[in-house]
PDB file of C-alpha atoms in Angstrom:
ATOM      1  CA  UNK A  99       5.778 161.882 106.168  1.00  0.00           C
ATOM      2  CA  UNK A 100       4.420 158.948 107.871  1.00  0.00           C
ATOM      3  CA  UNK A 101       0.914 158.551 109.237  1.00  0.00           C
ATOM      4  CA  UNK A 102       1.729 159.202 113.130  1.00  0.00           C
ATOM      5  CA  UNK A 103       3.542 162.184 112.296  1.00  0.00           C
ATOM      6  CA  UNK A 104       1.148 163.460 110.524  1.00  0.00           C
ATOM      7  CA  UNK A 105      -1.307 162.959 113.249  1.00  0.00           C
ATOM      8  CA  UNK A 106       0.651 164.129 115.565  1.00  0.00           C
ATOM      9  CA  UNK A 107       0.900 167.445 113.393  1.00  0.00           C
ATOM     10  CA  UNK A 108      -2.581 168.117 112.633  1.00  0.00           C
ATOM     11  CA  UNK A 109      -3.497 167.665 116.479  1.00  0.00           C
ATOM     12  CA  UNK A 110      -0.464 170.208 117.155  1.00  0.00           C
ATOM     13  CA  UNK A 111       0.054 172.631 114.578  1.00  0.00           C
ATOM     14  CA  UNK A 112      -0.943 176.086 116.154  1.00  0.00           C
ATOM     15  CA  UNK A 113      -0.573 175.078 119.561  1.00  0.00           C
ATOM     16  CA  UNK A 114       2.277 177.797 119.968  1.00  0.00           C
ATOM     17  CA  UNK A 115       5.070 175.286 120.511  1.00  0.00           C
ATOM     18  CA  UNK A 116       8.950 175.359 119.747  1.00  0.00           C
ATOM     19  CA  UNK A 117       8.962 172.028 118.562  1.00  0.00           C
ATOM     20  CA  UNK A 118       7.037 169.117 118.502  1.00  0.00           C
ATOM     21  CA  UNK A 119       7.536 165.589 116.636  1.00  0.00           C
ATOM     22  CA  UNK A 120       6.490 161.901 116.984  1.00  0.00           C
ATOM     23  CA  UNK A 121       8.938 159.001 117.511  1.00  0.00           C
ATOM     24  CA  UNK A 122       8.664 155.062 116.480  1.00  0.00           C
ATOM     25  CA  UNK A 123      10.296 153.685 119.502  1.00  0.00           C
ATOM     26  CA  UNK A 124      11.970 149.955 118.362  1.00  0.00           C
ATOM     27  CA  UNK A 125      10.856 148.008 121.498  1.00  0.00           C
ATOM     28  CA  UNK A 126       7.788 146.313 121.765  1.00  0.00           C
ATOM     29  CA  UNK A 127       5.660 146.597 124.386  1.00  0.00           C
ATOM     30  CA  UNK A 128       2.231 145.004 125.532  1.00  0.00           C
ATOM     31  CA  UNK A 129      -0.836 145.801 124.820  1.00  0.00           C
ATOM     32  CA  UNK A 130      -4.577 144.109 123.563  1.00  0.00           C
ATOM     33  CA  UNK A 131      -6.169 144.089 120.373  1.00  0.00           C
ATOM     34  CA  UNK A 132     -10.095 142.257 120.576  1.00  0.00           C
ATOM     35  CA  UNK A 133      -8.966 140.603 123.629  1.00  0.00           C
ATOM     36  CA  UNK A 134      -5.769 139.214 122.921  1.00  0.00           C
ATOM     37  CA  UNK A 135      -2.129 140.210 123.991  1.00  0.00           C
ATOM     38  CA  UNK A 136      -0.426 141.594 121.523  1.00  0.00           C
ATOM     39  CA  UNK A 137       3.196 142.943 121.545  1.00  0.00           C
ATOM     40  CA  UNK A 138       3.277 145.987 119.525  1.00  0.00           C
ATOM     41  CA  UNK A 139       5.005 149.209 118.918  1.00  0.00           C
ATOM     42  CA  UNK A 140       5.192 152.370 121.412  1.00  0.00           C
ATOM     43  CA  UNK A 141       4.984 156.006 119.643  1.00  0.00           C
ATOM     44  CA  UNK A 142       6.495 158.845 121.699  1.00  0.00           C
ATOM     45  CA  UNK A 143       5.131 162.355 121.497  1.00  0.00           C
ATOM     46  CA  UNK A 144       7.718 165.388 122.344  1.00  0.00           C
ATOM     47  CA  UNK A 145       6.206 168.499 122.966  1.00  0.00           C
ATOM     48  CA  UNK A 146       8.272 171.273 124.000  1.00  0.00           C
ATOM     49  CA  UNK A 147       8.774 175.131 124.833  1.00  0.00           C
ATOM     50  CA  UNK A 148      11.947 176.866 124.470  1.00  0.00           C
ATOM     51  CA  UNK A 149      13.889 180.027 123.233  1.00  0.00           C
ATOM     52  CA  UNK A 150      17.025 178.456 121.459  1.00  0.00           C
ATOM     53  CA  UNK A 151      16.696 174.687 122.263  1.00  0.00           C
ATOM     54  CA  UNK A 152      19.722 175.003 124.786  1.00  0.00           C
ATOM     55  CA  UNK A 153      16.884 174.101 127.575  1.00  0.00           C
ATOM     56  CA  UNK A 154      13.201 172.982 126.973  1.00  0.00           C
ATOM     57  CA  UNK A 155      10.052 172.738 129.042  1.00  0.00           C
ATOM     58  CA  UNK A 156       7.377 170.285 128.059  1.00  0.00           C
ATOM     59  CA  UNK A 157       4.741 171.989 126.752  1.00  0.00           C
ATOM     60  CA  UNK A 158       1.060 171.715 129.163  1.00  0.00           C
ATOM     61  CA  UNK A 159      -1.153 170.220 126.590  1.00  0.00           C
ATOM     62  CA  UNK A 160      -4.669 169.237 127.013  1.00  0.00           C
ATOM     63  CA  UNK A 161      -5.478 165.721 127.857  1.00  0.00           C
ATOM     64  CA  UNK A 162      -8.525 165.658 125.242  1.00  0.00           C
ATOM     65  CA  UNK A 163      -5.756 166.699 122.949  1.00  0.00           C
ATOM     66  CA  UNK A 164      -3.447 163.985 123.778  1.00  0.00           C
ATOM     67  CA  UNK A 165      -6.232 160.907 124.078  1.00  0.00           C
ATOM     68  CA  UNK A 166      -7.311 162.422 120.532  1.00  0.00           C
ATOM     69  CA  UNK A 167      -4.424 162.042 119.261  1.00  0.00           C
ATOM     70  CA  UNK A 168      -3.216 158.460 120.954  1.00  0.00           C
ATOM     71  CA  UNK A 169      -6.641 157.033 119.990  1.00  0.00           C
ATOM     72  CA  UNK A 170      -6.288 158.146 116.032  1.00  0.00           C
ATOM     73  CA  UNK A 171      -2.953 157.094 116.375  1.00  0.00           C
ATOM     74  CA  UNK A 172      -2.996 153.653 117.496  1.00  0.00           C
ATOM     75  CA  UNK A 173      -6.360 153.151 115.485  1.00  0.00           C
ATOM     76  CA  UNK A 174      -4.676 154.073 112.020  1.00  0.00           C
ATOM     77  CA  UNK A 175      -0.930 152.887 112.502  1.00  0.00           C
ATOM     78  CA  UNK A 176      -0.786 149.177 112.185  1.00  0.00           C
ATOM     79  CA  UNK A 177       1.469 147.338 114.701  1.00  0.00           C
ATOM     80  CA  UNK A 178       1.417 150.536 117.799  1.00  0.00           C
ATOM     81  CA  UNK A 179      -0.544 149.712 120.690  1.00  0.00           C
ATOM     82  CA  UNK A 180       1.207 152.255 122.977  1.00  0.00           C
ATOM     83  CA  UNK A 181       1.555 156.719 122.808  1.00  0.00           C
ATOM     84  CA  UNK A 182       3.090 157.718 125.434  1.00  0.00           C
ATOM     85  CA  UNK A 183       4.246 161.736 126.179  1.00  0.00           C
ATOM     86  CA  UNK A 184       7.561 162.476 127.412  1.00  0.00           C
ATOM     87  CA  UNK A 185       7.097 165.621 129.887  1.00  0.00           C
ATOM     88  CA  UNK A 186      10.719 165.532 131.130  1.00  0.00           C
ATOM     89  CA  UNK A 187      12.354 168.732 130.553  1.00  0.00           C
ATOM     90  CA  UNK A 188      16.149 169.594 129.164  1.00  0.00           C
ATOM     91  CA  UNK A 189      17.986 168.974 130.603  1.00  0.00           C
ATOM     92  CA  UNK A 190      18.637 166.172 131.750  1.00  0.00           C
ATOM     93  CA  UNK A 191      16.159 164.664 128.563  1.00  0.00           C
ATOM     94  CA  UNK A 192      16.708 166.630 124.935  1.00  0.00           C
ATOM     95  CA  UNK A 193      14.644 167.463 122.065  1.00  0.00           C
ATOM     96  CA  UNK A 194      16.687 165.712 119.507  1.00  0.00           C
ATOM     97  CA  UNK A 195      16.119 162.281 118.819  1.00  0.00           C
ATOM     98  CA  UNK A 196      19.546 159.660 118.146  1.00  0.00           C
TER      99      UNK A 196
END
C-alpha cells in the first residue's frame, strides 16, 4: 500500500462509504514549497455512496476531514503539492479508475 492510500484510509475507514480510494494523477501541476514554485504531483480523493456501483453519489465529507487529510498527505508524500476531491457523481464520472 502506498503512503497516500494509506492516509487516505485511516482518515476514511468507518465513515460508512461504498468505496473510497486515492489516485496519483501523472500531470504535474503548480504549487510552492518554502517559497518557490514547484511543479509537483496532484492526488485525487474518490469518495462515494452507492448500492451496486451502477450509479454513485459523492459522499458529504467534512472539510476538517478533508484538509486533515490533504495536509498529512502532501506533508508525507514527496513530490505532491496538490489533493484535490472529485464530487462529481456517476454518471457521467465513475468510480473505477483506467
Amino acid at each position: 500500500m502506498s503512503g497516500f492510500s494509506a492516509i487516505v484510509e485511516q482518515h476514511l475507514f468507518g465513515c460508512g462509504t461504498f468505496q473510497y480510494m486515492a489516485i496519483l494523477h501523472e500531470d504535474r501541476v503548480t504549487g510552492m514549497r518554502d517559497g518557490k514554485r514547484d511543479f509537483g504531483r496532484q492526488i485525487e480523493v474518490r469518495c462515494w455512496d452507492s448500492v451496486d456501483a451502477r450509479t454513485a453519489t459523492p459522499t458529504r465529507l467534512p472539510f476538517d476531514t478533508l484538509e486533515k487529510l490533504a495536509q498529512e498527505i502532501v506533508a508525507a508524500v514527496p513530490g505532491v503539492v496538490s489533493v484535490t476531491c472529485n464530487i462529481a457523481a456517476k454518471p457521467p464520472s465513475t468510480i473505477e479508475v483506467v
